[in-house]
Coordinates of C-alpha atoms and ligand atoms in Angstrom, one line a residue:
M36 CA 19.3 36.4 -102.0
F37 CA 16.2 35.0 -100.4
K38 CA 16.7 34.8 -96.5
K39 CA 13.8 32.0 -95.9
I40 CA 12.3 29.6 -98.2
L41 CA 9.0 27.4 -97.7
I42 CA 9.3 23.9 -99.0
A43 CA 5.7 22.9 -100.2
N44 CA 6.5 19.3 -99.7
R45 CA 7.4 16.2 -97.8
G46 CA 9.5 13.2 -98.2
E47 CA 13.1 13.0 -99.6
I48 CA 12.5 15.8 -102.0
A49 CA 11.5 18.2 -98.9
V50 CA 15.0 16.9 -97.7
R51 CA 16.7 17.7 -100.8
V52 CA 15.6 21.4 -100.9
I53 CA 16.2 21.7 -97.3
R54 CA 19.8 20.6 -97.9
A55 CA 20.3 23.2 -100.7
C56 CA 19.0 25.9 -98.4
R57 CA 21.1 25.1 -95.5
E58 CA 24.4 24.9 -98.0
M59 CA 23.2 28.8 -99.0
D60 CA 22.4 29.8 -95.6
I61 CA 18.7 30.3 -96.4
S62 CA 16.5 29.4 -93.5
P63 CA 14.1 26.5 -94.6
V64 CA 10.6 26.4 -93.5
A65 CA 8.6 23.2 -93.6
V66 CA 4.5 22.3 -94.0
Y67 CA 3.3 18.8 -92.7
S68 CA 0.4 17.1 -92.3
E69 CA -1.0 15.5 -89.0
A70 CA 0.5 12.1 -90.3
D71 CA 4.1 13.8 -90.7
A72 CA 4.5 15.7 -87.4
A73 CA 7.5 13.4 -86.7
A74 CA 8.8 13.3 -90.3
F75 CA 12.3 13.6 -91.1
H76 CA 11.5 16.8 -93.3
V77 CA 10.1 18.7 -90.3
R78 CA 13.1 18.0 -87.9
L79 CA 15.6 19.1 -90.3
A80 CA 13.6 22.6 -90.9
D81 CA 14.0 25.6 -88.8
E82 CA 10.3 26.0 -88.4
A83 CA 7.2 24.0 -89.5
Y84 CA 3.5 24.6 -90.2
L85 CA 0.6 22.3 -90.0
L86 CA -1.3 21.9 -92.9
G87 CA -4.3 19.7 -91.9
P88 CA -5.2 15.8 -91.5
A89 CA -3.2 13.1 -93.3
P90 CA -5.1 13.3 -96.9
A91 CA -3.1 15.2 -99.4
V92 CA -6.1 16.8 -100.3
E93 CA -6.6 18.3 -96.7
S94 CA -2.8 19.2 -96.4
Y95 CA -0.1 19.0 -99.3
L96 CA -2.9 20.1 -102.0
R97 CA -4.2 22.8 -99.7
I98 CA -3.1 26.1 -102.0
D99 CA -4.8 28.6 -99.4
R100 CA -3.1 26.9 -95.9
I101 CA 0.3 26.5 -97.8
V102 CA 0.6 30.4 -99.1
E103 CA -1.0 31.3 -95.4
A104 CA 2.4 29.5 -93.7
A105 CA 4.5 31.1 -96.2
R106 CA 2.9 34.7 -95.4
R107 CA 3.1 33.9 -91.6
S108 CA 6.7 32.6 -91.4
G109 CA 7.8 35.8 -93.7
A110 CA 9.6 33.3 -96.3
E111 CA 9.9 35.4 -99.8
A112 CA 9.8 32.3 -101.9
V113 CA 8.1 28.9 -102.2
H114 CA 9.7 25.6 -103.4
P115 CA 7.1 23.0 -104.6
G116 CA 9.5 20.0 -104.9
Y117 CA 7.9 17.4 -107.4
G118 CA 4.3 15.8 -107.2
F119 CA 1.4 17.7 -105.3
L120 CA 1.1 21.4 -106.3
A121 CA 4.6 21.5 -108.6
E122 CA 2.9 21.6 -111.7
N123 CA -0.2 23.1 -110.6
A124 CA -0.7 26.7 -112.5
A125 CA -3.1 27.9 -109.5
F126 CA -0.8 27.6 -106.9
A127 CA 2.3 29.1 -108.6
R128 CA -0.3 32.2 -109.5
A129 CA -1.8 32.3 -105.6
V130 CA 2.2 32.2 -104.7
G131 CA 2.7 35.2 -107.1
E132 CA -0.5 37.0 -105.8
A133 CA 0.6 36.7 -102.4
G134 CA 3.6 38.7 -103.4
L135 CA 5.7 35.9 -103.0
T136 CA 8.5 34.3 -105.6
F137 CA 7.3 30.5 -106.9
I138 CA 10.8 28.8 -107.5
G139 CA 9.7 27.7 -111.0
P140 CA 8.4 28.3 -114.2
T141 CA 5.5 31.2 -114.8
P142 CA 1.7 29.8 -114.5
E143 CA 1.4 30.4 -118.4
A144 CA 4.3 28.2 -119.3
M145 CA 2.8 25.5 -117.0
E146 CA -0.6 25.6 -118.5
L147 CA 1.0 25.5 -122.1
M148 CA 3.0 22.3 -121.2
G149 CA 0.3 20.9 -119.4
S150 CA -2.1 20.5 -122.5
K151 CA -0.4 17.5 -124.2
I152 CA -1.6 19.3 -127.5
G153 CA -0.3 22.7 -126.6
A154 CA 2.8 21.2 -125.9
R155 CA 3.1 19.7 -129.3
R156 CA 2.0 22.6 -131.0
A157 CA 4.9 24.5 -129.3
A158 CA 7.5 21.7 -130.2
I159 CA 6.1 21.8 -133.9
K160 CA 6.8 25.9 -133.8
A161 CA 10.3 25.2 -132.5
G162 CA 10.8 22.9 -135.1
A163 CA 11.3 19.6 -133.2
P164 CA 10.3 16.2 -134.4
V165 CA 6.9 15.2 -133.0
V166 CA 5.4 12.0 -133.6
P167 CA 3.3 12.2 -136.4
G168 CA -0.2 12.6 -135.4
T169 CA -3.1 15.4 -134.7
T170 CA -2.6 18.6 -133.3
E171 CA -6.4 19.3 -132.5
P172 CA -8.5 16.8 -130.6
L173 CA -10.6 14.2 -132.4
Q174 CA -14.1 15.1 -133.3
S175 CA -15.8 11.8 -134.0
L176 CA -14.8 8.3 -134.5
D177 CA -15.0 8.7 -138.2
E178 CA -12.1 11.2 -137.7
A179 CA -10.2 9.1 -135.8
R180 CA -10.7 6.4 -138.4
E181 CA -9.2 8.5 -141.3
T182 CA -6.6 9.6 -139.5
A183 CA -5.4 6.6 -138.5
A184 CA -5.5 5.1 -141.5
R185 CA -3.4 7.9 -142.9
L186 CA -0.8 7.4 -140.2
G187 CA -0.8 3.7 -140.7
Y188 CA -1.0 1.0 -137.5
P189 CA -0.4 0.6 -135.0
V190 CA -1.7 4.2 -133.6
M191 CA -1.9 5.5 -129.9
L192 CA -4.8 7.2 -128.7
K193 CA -3.7 9.9 -125.9
A194 CA -5.9 12.4 -123.6
T195 CA -5.1 15.8 -124.5
A196 CA -5.1 16.8 -120.7
G197 CA -3.2 13.7 -120.4
G198 CA 0.4 12.8 -118.9
G199 CA 1.4 9.6 -117.0
G200 CA -0.2 7.0 -119.4
K201 CA -3.8 7.7 -118.4
G202 CA -6.3 7.7 -121.3
M203 CA -3.7 6.4 -123.7
R204 CA -4.8 3.1 -125.7
L205 CA -2.2 1.4 -128.0
V206 CA -4.5 0.4 -131.0
G207 CA -3.0 -2.4 -133.2
R208 CA -5.6 -2.6 -136.3
E209 CA -8.7 -0.8 -137.4
A210 CA -11.2 -3.5 -135.8
E211 CA -10.0 -2.1 -132.1
L212 CA -10.4 1.2 -133.1
A213 CA -14.2 1.8 -132.0
S214 CA -14.0 0.6 -128.6
A215 CA -10.6 1.9 -127.8
F216 CA -11.7 5.4 -128.9
E217 CA -14.5 4.8 -126.2
T218 CA -12.3 3.7 -123.4
A219 CA -9.5 6.4 -124.1
R220 CA -12.2 9.2 -123.7
S221 CA -14.1 7.7 -120.8
E222 CA -10.7 7.2 -118.9
A223 CA -9.8 10.7 -119.8
E224 CA -13.0 12.2 -118.8
A225 CA -12.6 10.2 -115.4
A226 CA -8.8 11.3 -114.6
F227 CA -8.9 15.0 -115.9
G228 CA -12.5 15.7 -116.4
D229 CA -11.7 16.3 -120.3
A230 CA -12.5 13.7 -122.5
S231 CA -10.9 14.8 -125.6
V232 CA -8.1 12.4 -127.1
Y233 CA -6.0 12.7 -130.0
L234 CA -3.9 10.4 -132.3
E235 CA -0.3 9.6 -132.7
K236 CA 1.6 7.0 -134.7
A237 CA 3.1 4.5 -132.2
V238 CA 6.8 4.2 -131.7
E239 CA 7.5 0.5 -131.0
R240 CA 9.6 -0.7 -128.5
P241 CA 10.7 3.2 -127.5
R242 CA 13.5 4.1 -125.2
H243 CA 12.3 7.0 -123.0
I244 CA 15.0 9.4 -122.8
E245 CA 14.6 13.0 -121.6
I246 CA 16.8 16.2 -121.6
Q247 CA 17.5 18.3 -118.6
I248 CA 17.0 21.9 -119.6
F249 CA 17.7 25.4 -117.5
S250 CA 17.1 29.1 -118.2
D251 CA 17.0 32.2 -116.3
T252 CA 15.1 35.6 -116.7
H253 CA 17.9 37.1 -119.0
G254 CA 17.3 34.8 -121.9
N255 CA 19.8 32.3 -121.2
F256 CA 19.2 28.7 -122.4
V257 CA 21.4 25.7 -121.7
H258 CA 20.8 21.7 -121.5
L259 CA 22.5 19.4 -119.2
G260 CA 22.4 16.4 -121.2
E261 CA 20.0 13.3 -121.3
R262 CA 18.7 10.7 -118.8
E263 CA 18.2 7.3 -119.9
C264 CA 14.7 6.3 -118.3
S265 CA 13.3 3.2 -120.1
V266 CA 13.4 0.9 -117.0
Q267 CA 9.8 1.9 -116.0
R268 CA 6.7 -0.1 -114.6
R269 CA 3.3 0.9 -114.8
H270 CA 4.7 4.4 -116.2
Q271 CA 6.6 4.8 -113.2
K272 CA 10.6 5.0 -113.5
V273 CA 12.6 2.7 -111.2
I274 CA 15.9 3.0 -112.7
E275 CA 17.7 5.8 -114.2
E276 CA 20.9 6.8 -115.8
C277 CA 23.4 9.3 -117.1
P278 CA 24.5 8.9 -120.0
S279 CA 22.1 6.7 -121.5
P280 CA 23.8 3.6 -123.0
I281 CA 22.2 4.1 -126.2
D282 CA 25.1 3.7 -129.1
E283 CA 24.3 7.0 -130.9
P284 CA 27.0 9.8 -130.3
T285 CA 25.3 12.5 -131.9
L286 CA 21.9 12.0 -129.9
R287 CA 22.8 14.4 -126.9
E288 CA 23.4 17.4 -129.2
R289 CA 20.6 16.8 -131.5
M290 CA 18.1 16.1 -128.2
G291 CA 19.7 19.0 -126.3
A292 CA 19.4 21.5 -129.2
A293 CA 15.5 20.5 -129.7
A294 CA 15.1 20.5 -125.9
V295 CA 16.4 24.2 -125.8
E296 CA 14.5 25.6 -128.8
I297 CA 11.1 24.0 -127.3
A298 CA 12.0 25.9 -123.8
R299 CA 12.4 28.7 -125.9
A300 CA 9.1 28.7 -127.6
A301 CA 7.5 28.3 -124.2
A302 CA 9.1 31.1 -122.5
Y303 CA 10.4 29.1 -120.1
V304 CA 12.3 30.0 -116.9
G305 CA 13.9 27.8 -114.5
A306 CA 14.8 23.6 -114.4
G307 CA 12.7 21.8 -116.9
T308 CA 12.6 18.2 -118.5
V309 CA 11.9 17.6 -122.0
E310 CA 10.9 13.9 -122.7
F311 CA 11.4 12.1 -125.8
L312 CA 10.9 8.7 -127.4
V313 CA 13.8 7.1 -129.3
S314 CA 13.3 4.4 -131.5
D315 CA 15.6 1.7 -130.9
V316 CA 15.5 0.8 -134.2
T317 CA 16.1 4.1 -136.4
R318 CA 17.5 5.9 -133.9
D319 CA 15.0 9.0 -134.5
F320 CA 13.8 10.6 -131.6
Y321 CA 10.4 12.7 -130.9
F322 CA 9.0 14.8 -128.4
L323 CA 6.8 13.6 -126.2
E324 CA 6.1 16.1 -123.4
M325 CA 7.7 18.5 -120.9
N326 CA 7.7 18.5 -117.3
T327 CA 7.6 21.7 -115.7
R328 CA 9.5 20.7 -112.4
L329 CA 12.5 19.6 -110.8
Q330 CA 12.4 15.8 -111.3
V331 CA 12.9 12.8 -109.1
E332 CA 15.7 11.7 -110.9
H333 CA 17.8 15.0 -111.2
P334 CA 20.3 13.5 -109.1
V335 CA 22.1 11.6 -111.9
T336 CA 22.6 14.7 -113.9
E337 CA 24.2 16.4 -111.0
L338 CA 26.4 13.8 -110.6
V339 CA 27.9 13.6 -114.2
T340 CA 27.6 17.5 -114.3
G341 CA 28.7 18.9 -110.8
F342 CA 26.1 21.4 -110.9
D343 CA 23.4 21.7 -107.9
L344 CA 20.1 21.8 -109.6
V345 CA 18.1 23.3 -106.6
R346 CA 20.7 25.6 -105.8
E347 CA 20.6 26.9 -109.3
Q348 CA 16.6 26.8 -109.4
I349 CA 16.9 29.3 -106.2
C350 CA 19.2 31.8 -108.0
V351 CA 17.4 31.9 -111.3
A352 CA 14.0 32.6 -109.1
A353 CA 16.0 35.5 -107.2
G354 CA 16.6 36.7 -110.5
E355 CA 20.3 35.8 -111.2
P356 CA 21.5 35.0 -114.3
L357 CA 22.6 31.2 -114.4
S358 CA 25.8 30.5 -113.2
F359 CA 27.5 28.8 -116.2
T360 CA 26.9 28.8 -120.0
Q361 CA 26.7 25.7 -122.4
E362 CA 30.0 25.4 -122.9
D363 CA 30.7 25.2 -119.1
V364 CA 28.4 22.0 -119.2
R365 CA 31.0 19.0 -119.0
W366 CA 29.9 15.4 -118.8
T367 CA 32.0 13.2 -116.5
G368 CA 31.5 9.6 -116.1
H369 CA 28.5 7.5 -115.4
A370 CA 25.9 7.8 -112.6
I371 CA 22.8 5.3 -112.2
E372 CA 19.7 5.8 -109.6
C373 CA 17.8 3.3 -108.0
R374 CA 14.1 4.6 -106.7
V375 CA 13.6 2.8 -103.5
Y376 CA 9.9 2.1 -103.1
A377 CA 7.8 0.8 -100.0
E378 CA 6.9 -1.9 -102.3
D379 CA 6.8 -5.6 -102.2
P380 CA 8.6 -7.1 -105.3
E381 CA 7.4 -10.5 -104.1
Q382 CA 4.0 -9.5 -104.3
D383 CA 3.5 -7.7 -107.7
F384 CA 5.1 -4.4 -106.0
M385 CA 2.1 -4.3 -103.8
P386 CA 2.6 -1.0 -101.3
S387 CA 4.3 -1.9 -97.9
P388 CA 3.4 0.9 -95.5
G389 CA 4.6 0.7 -92.0
R390 CA 7.4 1.4 -89.5
I391 CA 11.0 1.3 -90.5
T392 CA 12.5 -0.6 -87.8
M393 CA 16.0 -0.4 -88.8
L394 CA 17.8 1.4 -91.2
R395 CA 21.7 1.9 -92.1
G396 CA 21.9 3.8 -95.6
P397 CA 24.7 3.1 -97.8
G398 CA 28.1 5.0 -98.0
G399 CA 31.6 4.9 -99.1
P400 CA 33.3 6.4 -102.1
F401 CA 30.8 8.0 -105.0
V402 CA 27.6 6.9 -103.4
R403 CA 24.5 9.2 -102.8
Y404 CA 21.8 8.7 -100.6
D405 CA 18.6 10.7 -100.6
G406 CA 16.3 9.5 -98.0
G407 CA 13.2 11.0 -96.7
S408 CA 13.1 8.7 -93.4
Y409 CA 15.0 7.3 -90.4
A410 CA 14.9 4.2 -88.1
G411 CA 12.0 4.3 -86.1
G412 CA 9.9 6.6 -88.9
E413 CA 6.8 5.6 -90.5
V414 CA 5.8 5.1 -93.9
S415 CA 2.6 6.3 -94.5
I416 CA -0.4 4.6 -96.9
Y417 CA -1.4 8.4 -97.8
Y418 CA 1.4 9.1 -99.8
D419 CA 3.8 8.1 -102.7
P420 CA 5.6 4.9 -101.6
L421 CA 9.3 6.3 -102.9
I422 CA 11.2 6.3 -99.5
A423 CA 14.8 6.8 -100.6
K424 CA 16.8 7.4 -103.8
L425 CA 20.1 5.7 -104.0
A426 CA 22.6 7.1 -106.7
V427 CA 26.2 6.2 -107.6
W428 CA 28.7 7.4 -109.7
G429 CA 31.4 5.8 -111.7
R430 CA 34.2 6.6 -114.1
T431 CA 32.2 4.0 -116.5
R432 CA 28.8 2.6 -116.6
R433 CA 30.6 -0.5 -115.9
E434 CA 32.2 1.1 -112.8
A435 CA 28.5 2.4 -111.9
V436 CA 27.0 -0.8 -112.0
E437 CA 29.8 -2.7 -109.9
R438 CA 29.6 0.3 -107.2
M439 CA 25.8 0.0 -107.2
R440 CA 26.0 -3.6 -106.4
R441 CA 28.4 -2.9 -103.5
A442 CA 26.0 0.0 -102.3
L443 CA 22.9 -2.2 -102.4
G444 CA 24.7 -4.7 -100.5
D445 CA 25.4 -2.7 -97.7
Y446 CA 22.3 -0.9 -97.4
H447 CA 19.9 -2.5 -94.7
L448 CA 16.1 -1.3 -94.5
G449 CA 14.0 -3.2 -92.0
G450 CA 10.7 -3.3 -91.0
I451 CA 8.7 -2.8 -94.1
K452 CA 9.3 -4.6 -97.6
T453 CA 11.0 -2.5 -100.3
T454 CA 12.5 -2.9 -104.2
L455 CA 15.9 -3.6 -102.6
P456 CA 16.4 -7.2 -103.6
F457 CA 14.5 -6.4 -106.9
F458 CA 17.7 -3.8 -107.7
R459 CA 19.8 -6.4 -106.7
E460 CA 18.8 -8.9 -109.1
V461 CA 18.5 -6.3 -111.9
M462 CA 22.3 -5.4 -111.3
R463 CA 23.2 -8.8 -112.1
D464 CA 20.8 -9.4 -115.1
D465 CA 22.9 -9.7 -118.3
E466 CA 20.6 -7.3 -120.5
F467 CA 20.6 -4.8 -117.9
V468 CA 24.5 -4.7 -117.6
A469 CA 24.4 -4.7 -121.6
G470 CA 22.7 -1.4 -121.5
R471 CA 19.7 -3.3 -123.8
L472 CA 17.2 -0.9 -122.3
D473 CA 13.5 0.1 -123.5
T474 CA 10.3 0.5 -122.1
G475 CA 9.7 -2.9 -122.0
F476 CA 12.7 -4.0 -120.3
I477 CA 10.9 -4.6 -116.8
S478 CA 8.4 -7.3 -118.4
R479 CA 11.1 -9.0 -120.2
F480 CA 13.1 -9.1 -117.0
N481 CA 10.4 -10.6 -115.2
E482 CA 9.6 -13.3 -117.7
R483 CA 13.4 -14.2 -117.9
R484 CA 13.2 -14.5 -113.9
A485 CA 10.1 -16.5 -113.6
Q486 CA 11.6 -19.1 -115.9
R487 CA 14.8 -19.4 -114.1
L488 CA 13.3 -19.7 -110.9
A489 CA 10.8 -22.3 -112.5
S490 CA 14.0 -24.3 -113.8
E491 CA 15.8 -23.9 -110.7
S492 CA 13.0 -25.0 -108.3
G493 CA 13.6 -28.1 -106.5
A494 CA 17.7 -27.7 -107.4
E495 CA 20.1 -26.0 -104.9
P496 CA 19.6 -21.7 -104.9
G497 CA 21.8 -19.9 -107.2
A498 CA 24.7 -17.8 -105.8
D499 CA 22.5 -14.5 -106.2
E500 CA 19.6 -16.3 -103.8
V501 CA 22.0 -17.2 -101.1
R502 CA 23.6 -13.7 -101.0
A503 CA 19.9 -12.3 -100.9
R504 CA 19.1 -14.5 -98.4
D505 CA 22.0 -13.6 -96.4
V506 CA 21.2 -9.7 -96.6
A507 CA 18.0 -10.1 -95.3
L508 CA 19.3 -12.5 -92.3
I509 CA 22.2 -9.8 -91.6
A510 CA 19.3 -7.1 -91.4
A511 CA 17.6 -9.1 -89.1
A512 CA 20.4 -9.8 -87.0
L513 CA 21.4 -6.4 -86.9
A514 CA 17.8 -5.1 -85.9
Y515 CA 18.0 -7.7 -83.2
E516 CA 21.1 -7.0 -82.0
Q517 CA 19.9 -3.1 -81.8
Q518 CA 17.3 -3.9 -79.8
T519 CA 19.2 -6.2 -77.1
N520 CA 22.0 -3.8 -77.2
G521 CA 24.1 -6.4 -75.8
A522 CA 22.0 -6.9 -72.9
Q523 CA 22.7 -10.4 -72.9
Q524 CA 26.2 -10.1 -72.3
Q525 CA 27.1 -11.3 -68.5
P526 CA 30.2 -10.0 -66.7
G527 CA 33.0 -12.1 -67.3
S528 CA 31.3 -14.0 -70.2
Q529 CA 33.0 -14.1 -73.5
A530 CA 32.4 -12.0 -76.2
P531 CA 28.2 -11.5 -76.7
T532 CA 26.9 -14.5 -78.7
S533 CA 25.3 -12.5 -81.8
R534 CA 23.5 -13.7 -84.8
W535 CA 25.7 -12.4 -86.8
K536 CA 28.1 -15.7 -86.2
T537 CA 25.3 -17.9 -88.0
A538 CA 24.1 -14.9 -90.3
G539 CA 27.0 -13.2 -91.8
R540 CA 28.7 -13.7 -94.9
A541 CA 32.0 -14.0 -93.0
T542 CA 33.3 -17.0 -91.1
L543 CA 34.4 -16.0 -87.7
H544 CA 37.5 -17.6 -86.6
Q545 CA 37.4 -16.8 -82.8
S546 CA 40.5 -18.2 -81.3
R547 CA 43.5 -15.9 -80.3
L548 CA 45.9 -15.8 -82.7
Ligands
MV4_696 C1 3.9 6.8 -126.7 C2 4.5 5.5 -126.9 C3 4.7 5.1 -128.1 N1 4.2 5.7 -129.3 N2 3.6 7.5 -127.8 C4 3.5 6.4 -122.0 C5 3.6 7.4 -121.3 C6 3.3 8.9 -121.9 N3 3.8 10.1 -121.2 C7 3.4 8.5 -122.9 N4 3.6 7.0 -123.5 C8 4.2 6.5 -124.6 N5 3.7 7.4 -125.4 C9 3.9 6.8 -129.0 N6 3.3 7.8 -130.2 C10 4.6 4.8 -126.0 C11 4.7 5.4 -124.7 C12 4.8 4.0 -123.2 C13 5.9 4.6 -122.4 C14 6.8 5.7 -122.7 C15 7.5 6.1 -122.1 C16 7.8 5.2 -120.7 C17 7.4 4.2 -120.9 C18 6.1 3.7 -121.7 C19 5.8 2.5 -121.4 C20 4.7 2.3 -122.3 C21 4.5 3.3 -123.2

């Protein structure tokens, strides 16, 4: 087993990987930018190497410096986390050429899946269902017109080099095709330096459900079931869960088998995720893309299966066979994760960087908190605004939702705006509670909320708003109390006058009994 691993990342995922290293008695090595000298992941590591200035292109994306840091530290392996260089084949190759182990798939598998058309071809070869469409880039508008007519509208134009919704256009009818073709091509050129696009039939009101797969260097392939990721905004996942609340008992087995065959067709090694679109109408599923990394939302799979995916990644990279077989995988209960972003839900989720003045993470039974910062820490404008993930487990979905409400209620993060108030409302939304999820959930939720607020304006605030206000007041009171730290208390006086009394939910009965 490795003695030392360099983590080529920052924030909560660097912390997550460091924790796995600690449990395995492996020495974690951090890297950091000038903005991150005091970051949590740096403090948790055994040693840390400065990469360069704050912008990622000058630090966390500098392949040469990261490889040099690994060489100097004497690390034997590099874990890329997610984002930054995690799906960069040149990075995986550079790590290998330096005589180090890249904890992830081969550069060839990354390149194959990095091309959306390449991935489609691999899925077809594996016999997996793909959305009807082309397997070659479109050569002309005429070809686009003919193909779209054959597939039937609505259709999707997608960038060959794409992913993340960039260069993607929904085309409802032929009259829209010419201009959509041009915009998709120029967006694709701008985003990926490759203007080529292809066509798929559009799946309407799809669910986004993905399968976690795992394989080793000994030819073993398993899947760890699905994650429901339909609650997204602007192609950014917000809430994930396992199992999917979709009422379709054979879906896991069918999608799991397809995902394993796709991974096999790509000669894949390590942790990977196969994304599918699932029609809520027909319950048909279609391969979408494969992500060749550990995903943000991996904790929900860990909570229901009991496997530590990062530990397993490290073992596979060290050449060990998987520690379990498909028959060993059991799914128990239900897990939900909320992504806590430094964004202001009242200002259309504008980034809200700044100093975290107060932080009390949630705890209690069956609550998992993956955070990348601490009270006094800075949330920088330079990086992804994801600051923490809150995941809970319950025996049933109902229990998990109730637990998430409770955990969100005793989680206080002050100094910056976060998506926590948004989650407190979603966890009480009838549609969410009923599990009626598809990729249009958030826009419908926002409409329902706007209507409700409009009809309530002038009226008394509802219980939820009172509760949200109370929580904000409690956070403010706590921050205030921490700053003053009982300084106002005079000798011989009564208990300190705290804002708790007026701000808290509890009525304090102060007379002695
Ligand atoms: C689709 C689709 C409907 N039909 N493809 C969005 C991101 C990119 N990875 C693929 N995406 C979609 N592809 C066909 N043929 C709908 C989406 C889509 C979507 C997918 C997953 C999660 C959220 C989404 C939001 C809008 C559109």
